Coordinates of C-alpha atoms in Angstrom, one line a residue:
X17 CA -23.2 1.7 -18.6
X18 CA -21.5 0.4 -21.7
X19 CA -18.1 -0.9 -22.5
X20 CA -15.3 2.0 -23.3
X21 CA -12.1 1.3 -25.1
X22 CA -8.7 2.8 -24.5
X23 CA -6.2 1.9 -27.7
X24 CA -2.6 1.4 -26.3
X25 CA 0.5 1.1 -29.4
X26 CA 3.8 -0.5 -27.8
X27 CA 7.4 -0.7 -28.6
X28 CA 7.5 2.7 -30.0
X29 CA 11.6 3.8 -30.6
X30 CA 13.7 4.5 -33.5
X31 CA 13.6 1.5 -35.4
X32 CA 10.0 1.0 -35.0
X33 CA 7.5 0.2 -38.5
X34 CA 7.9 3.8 -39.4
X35 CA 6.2 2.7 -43.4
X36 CA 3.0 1.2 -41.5
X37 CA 2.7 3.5 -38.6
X38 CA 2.4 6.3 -41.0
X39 CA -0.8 5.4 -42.3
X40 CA -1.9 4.1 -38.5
X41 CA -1.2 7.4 -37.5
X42 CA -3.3 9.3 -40.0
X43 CA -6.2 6.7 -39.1
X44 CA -6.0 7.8 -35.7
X45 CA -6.3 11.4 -36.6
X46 CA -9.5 10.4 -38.9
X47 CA -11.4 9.6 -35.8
X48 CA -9.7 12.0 -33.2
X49 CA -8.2 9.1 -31.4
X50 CA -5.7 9.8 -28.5
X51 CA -4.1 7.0 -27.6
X52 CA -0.9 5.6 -25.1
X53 CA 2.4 5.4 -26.8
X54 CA 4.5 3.0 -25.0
X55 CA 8.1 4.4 -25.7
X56 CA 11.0 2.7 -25.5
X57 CA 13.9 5.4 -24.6
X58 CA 16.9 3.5 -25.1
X59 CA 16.2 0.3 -27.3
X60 CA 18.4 -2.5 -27.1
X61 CA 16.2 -4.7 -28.3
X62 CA 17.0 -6.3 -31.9
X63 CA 13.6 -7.6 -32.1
X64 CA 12.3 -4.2 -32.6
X65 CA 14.8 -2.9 -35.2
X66 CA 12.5 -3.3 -38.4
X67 CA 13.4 -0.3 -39.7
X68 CA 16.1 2.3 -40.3
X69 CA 16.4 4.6 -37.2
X70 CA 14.6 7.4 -37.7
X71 CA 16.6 10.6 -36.8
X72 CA 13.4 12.8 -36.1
X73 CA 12.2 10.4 -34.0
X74 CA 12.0 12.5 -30.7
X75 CA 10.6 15.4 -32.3
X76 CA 7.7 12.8 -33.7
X77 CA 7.7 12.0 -30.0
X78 CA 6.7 15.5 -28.7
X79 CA 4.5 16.0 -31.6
X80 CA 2.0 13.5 -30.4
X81 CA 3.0 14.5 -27.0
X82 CA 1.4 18.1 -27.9
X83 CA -1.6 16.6 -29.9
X84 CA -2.6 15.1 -26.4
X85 CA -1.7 11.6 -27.1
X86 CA -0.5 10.2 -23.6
X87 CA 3.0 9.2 -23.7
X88 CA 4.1 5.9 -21.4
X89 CA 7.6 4.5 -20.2
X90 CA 7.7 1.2 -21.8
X91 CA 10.9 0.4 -19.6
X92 CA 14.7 1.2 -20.1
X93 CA 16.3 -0.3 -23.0
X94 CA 13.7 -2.9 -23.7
X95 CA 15.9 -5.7 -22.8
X96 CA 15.1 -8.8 -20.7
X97 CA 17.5 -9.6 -17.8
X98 CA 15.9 -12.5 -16.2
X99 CA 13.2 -15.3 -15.8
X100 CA 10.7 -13.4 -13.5
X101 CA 7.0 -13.2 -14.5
X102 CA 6.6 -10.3 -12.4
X103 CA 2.9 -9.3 -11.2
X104 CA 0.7 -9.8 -14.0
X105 CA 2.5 -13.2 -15.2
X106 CA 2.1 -13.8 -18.5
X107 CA 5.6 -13.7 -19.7
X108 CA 8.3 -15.7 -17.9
X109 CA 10.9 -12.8 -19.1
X110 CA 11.3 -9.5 -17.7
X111 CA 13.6 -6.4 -17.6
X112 CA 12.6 -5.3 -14.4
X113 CA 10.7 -7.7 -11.8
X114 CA 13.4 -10.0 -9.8
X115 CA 15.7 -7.3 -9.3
X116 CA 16.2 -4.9 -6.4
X117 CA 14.5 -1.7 -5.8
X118 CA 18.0 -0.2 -6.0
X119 CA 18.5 -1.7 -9.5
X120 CA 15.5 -0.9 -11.1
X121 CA 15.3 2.6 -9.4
X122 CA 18.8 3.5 -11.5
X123 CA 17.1 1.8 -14.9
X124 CA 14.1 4.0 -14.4
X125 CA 16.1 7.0 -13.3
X126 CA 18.2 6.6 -16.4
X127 CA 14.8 6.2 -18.3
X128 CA 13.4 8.9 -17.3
X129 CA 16.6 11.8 -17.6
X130 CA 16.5 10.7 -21.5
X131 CA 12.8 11.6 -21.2
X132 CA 13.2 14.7 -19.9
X133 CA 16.1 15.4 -22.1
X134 CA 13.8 15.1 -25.1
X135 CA 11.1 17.2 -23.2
X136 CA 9.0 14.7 -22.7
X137 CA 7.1 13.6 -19.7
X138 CA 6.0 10.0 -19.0
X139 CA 2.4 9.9 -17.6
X140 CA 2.0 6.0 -17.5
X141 CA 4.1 3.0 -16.9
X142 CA 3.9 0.3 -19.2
X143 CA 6.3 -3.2 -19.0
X144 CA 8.3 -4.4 -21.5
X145 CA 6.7 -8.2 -21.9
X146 CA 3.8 -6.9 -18.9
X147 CA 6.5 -8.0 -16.1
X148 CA 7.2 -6.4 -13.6
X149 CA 7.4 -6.8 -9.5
X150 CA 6.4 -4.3 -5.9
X151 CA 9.9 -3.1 -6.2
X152 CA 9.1 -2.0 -9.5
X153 CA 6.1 0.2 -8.4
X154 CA 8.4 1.4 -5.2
X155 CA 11.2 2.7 -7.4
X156 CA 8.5 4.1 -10.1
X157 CA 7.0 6.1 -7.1
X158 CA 10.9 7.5 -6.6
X159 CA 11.0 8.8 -10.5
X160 CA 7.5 10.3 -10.2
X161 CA 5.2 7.7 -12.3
X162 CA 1.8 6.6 -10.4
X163 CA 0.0 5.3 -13.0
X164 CA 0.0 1.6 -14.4
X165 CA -1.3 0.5 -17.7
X166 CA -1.5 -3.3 -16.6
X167 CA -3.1 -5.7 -15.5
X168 CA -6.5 -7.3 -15.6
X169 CA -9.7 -5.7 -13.9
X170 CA -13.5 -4.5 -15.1
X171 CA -12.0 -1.1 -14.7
X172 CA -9.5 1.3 -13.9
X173 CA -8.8 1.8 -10.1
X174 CA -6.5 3.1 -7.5
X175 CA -4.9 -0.1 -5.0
X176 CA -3.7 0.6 -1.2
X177 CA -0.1 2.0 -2.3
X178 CA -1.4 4.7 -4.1
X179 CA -1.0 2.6 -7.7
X180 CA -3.7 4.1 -10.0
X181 CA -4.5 0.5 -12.3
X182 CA -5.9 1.2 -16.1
X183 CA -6.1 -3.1 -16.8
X184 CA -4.6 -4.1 -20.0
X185 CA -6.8 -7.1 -21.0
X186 CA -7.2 -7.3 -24.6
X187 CA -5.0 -7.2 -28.3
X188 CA -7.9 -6.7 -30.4
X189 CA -10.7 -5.0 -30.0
X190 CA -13.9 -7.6 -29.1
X191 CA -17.5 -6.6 -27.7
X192 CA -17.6 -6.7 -23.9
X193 CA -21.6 -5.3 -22.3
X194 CA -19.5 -2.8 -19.3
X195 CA -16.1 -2.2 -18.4
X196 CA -12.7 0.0 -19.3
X197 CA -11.0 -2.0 -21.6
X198 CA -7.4 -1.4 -22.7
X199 CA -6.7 -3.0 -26.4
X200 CA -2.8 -3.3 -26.8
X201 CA -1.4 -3.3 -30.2
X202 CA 2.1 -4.3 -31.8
X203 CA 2.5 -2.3 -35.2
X204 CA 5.9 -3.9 -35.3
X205 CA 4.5 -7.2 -36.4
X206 CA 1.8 -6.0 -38.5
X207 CA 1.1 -6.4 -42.0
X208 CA -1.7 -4.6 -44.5
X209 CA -4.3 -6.2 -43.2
X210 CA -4.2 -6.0 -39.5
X211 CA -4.2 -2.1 -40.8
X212 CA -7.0 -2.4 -42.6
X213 CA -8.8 -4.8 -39.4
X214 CA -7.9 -1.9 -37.6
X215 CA -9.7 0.7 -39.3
X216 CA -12.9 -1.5 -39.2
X217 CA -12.2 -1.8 -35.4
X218 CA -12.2 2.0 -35.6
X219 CA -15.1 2.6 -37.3
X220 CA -17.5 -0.1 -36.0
X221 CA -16.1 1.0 -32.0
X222 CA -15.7 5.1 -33.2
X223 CA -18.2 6.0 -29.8
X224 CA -17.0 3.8 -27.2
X225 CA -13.3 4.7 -27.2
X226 CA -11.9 7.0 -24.8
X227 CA -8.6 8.4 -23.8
X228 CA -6.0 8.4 -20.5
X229 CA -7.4 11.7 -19.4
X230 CA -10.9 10.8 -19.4
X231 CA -10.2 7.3 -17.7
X232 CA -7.8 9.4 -15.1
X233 CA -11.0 11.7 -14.1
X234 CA -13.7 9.2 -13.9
X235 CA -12.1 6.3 -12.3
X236 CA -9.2 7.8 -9.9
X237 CA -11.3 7.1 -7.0
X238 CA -12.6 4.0 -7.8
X239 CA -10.8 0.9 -5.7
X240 CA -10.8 -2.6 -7.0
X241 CA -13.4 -5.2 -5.8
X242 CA -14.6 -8.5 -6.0
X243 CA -15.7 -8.7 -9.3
X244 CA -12.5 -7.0 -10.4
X245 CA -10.7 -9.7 -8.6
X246 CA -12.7 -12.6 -10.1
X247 CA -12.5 -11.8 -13.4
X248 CA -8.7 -11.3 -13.2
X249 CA -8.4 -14.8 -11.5
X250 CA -10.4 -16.3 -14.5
X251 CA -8.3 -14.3 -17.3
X252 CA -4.7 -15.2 -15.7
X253 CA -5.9 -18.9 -15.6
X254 CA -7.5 -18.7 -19.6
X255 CA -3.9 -17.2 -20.4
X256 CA -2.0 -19.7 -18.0
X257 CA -3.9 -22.4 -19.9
X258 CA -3.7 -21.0 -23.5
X259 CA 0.2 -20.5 -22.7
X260 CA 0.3 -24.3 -21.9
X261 CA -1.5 -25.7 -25.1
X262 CA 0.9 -23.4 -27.3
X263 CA 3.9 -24.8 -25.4
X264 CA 2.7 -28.5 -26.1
X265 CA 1.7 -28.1 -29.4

């Protein structure tokens, strides 16, 4: 069976890139792309004001919400409260992991009434800096939210608590022979020629890309095994390792 892709967009809030994500958006549409939209609903994160708040910005929400483009929780208010690399552990920063299942239950409960406010339901979790902890999970379970877009695996499956795992594992798209392969991008950061990459990622990957519901269907009874777990020790130690040369250099 041959690779498929799943294209993930994070940090999406007010001030987001709203003059690049324009013409992202309307590339998407070219080739009927449905991707996950990691919203943010209550950013207090500076890093991610590049742009003037968008007062429409909820109503785009629901738009793409309608168009079948899977909308995720990416956290609370996008702002990192302490030092804990959480599960996955490749940021020593989180908003979540370290705390108590109380305190994270009343972030995501908070998180999730401005959702529903805006009429919007979150089918995915996805962490702010990919931290986050097993009380995280326990107080998502509480706000209704199953479903992790995370971590690093061959291919989507469901763990002994009931977690359905779609594995995050690249930020670009790259070949790979098998696999469910999520590529996470930042449109925050990007300039007119990570657009223009893009596209060519789109064109040249056009038949092996596939979307939450799809992955959802085909995968939900899958559990994780050895080679999942292999491969996620050798990725966590390139990244480890990669983390340490940038550190040093």
């Amino acid at each position: 069976m041959s690779a498929k892709y799943l294209v993930r967009f994070d940090a999406h809030c007010t001030t987001m890139n709203w003059q690049f994500w324009a013409e992202i958006e309307a590339v998407l549409d070219e080739h009927r792309i449905k991707p996950i939209l990691a919203v943010v609903p209550d950013n207090q994160d500076r890093k991610l004001a590049v742009a003037p708040a968008q007062g429409t910005f909820w109503e785009h929400v629901r738009k793409w919400q309608e168009r079948g483009w899977t909308i995720g929780l990416h956290g609370y208010q996008h702002a990192y409260t302490t030092n804990d690399r959480g599960i996955v552990g490749i940021q020593r920063r989180s908003e979540f992991a370290g705390l108590s299942t109380k305190v994270q239950e009343e972030k995501l409960q908070k998180a999730v009434a401005i959702f529903r406010d805006k009429e919007i339901v979150p089918r995915v979790w996805v962490a702010p800096g990919h931290s986050f902890d097993w009380n995280t999970l326990e107080a998502l379970k509480k706000v209704g939210i199953s479903v992790v877009s995370d971590g690093f695996a061959l291919a989507p499956h469901t763990d002994s608590r009931g977690v359905f795992w779609i594995p995050q594992q690249l930020w670009k798209f790259r070949w790979r022979p098998f696999g469910v392969w999520t590529v996470c991008c930042h449109h925050n950061t990007w300039t007119a020629q990570d657009i223009s990459q893009f596209r060519q990622a789109l064109e040249k990957y056009r038949h092996e890309i596939t979307d939450f519901s799809a992955v959802t269907s085909a995968y939900c009874r899958r559990k994780c095994g050895p080679m999942d777990n292999l491969y996620a020790k050798a990725h966590s130690t390139f990244l480890s390792l990669r983390s340490q040369l940038q550190t040093t250099a």
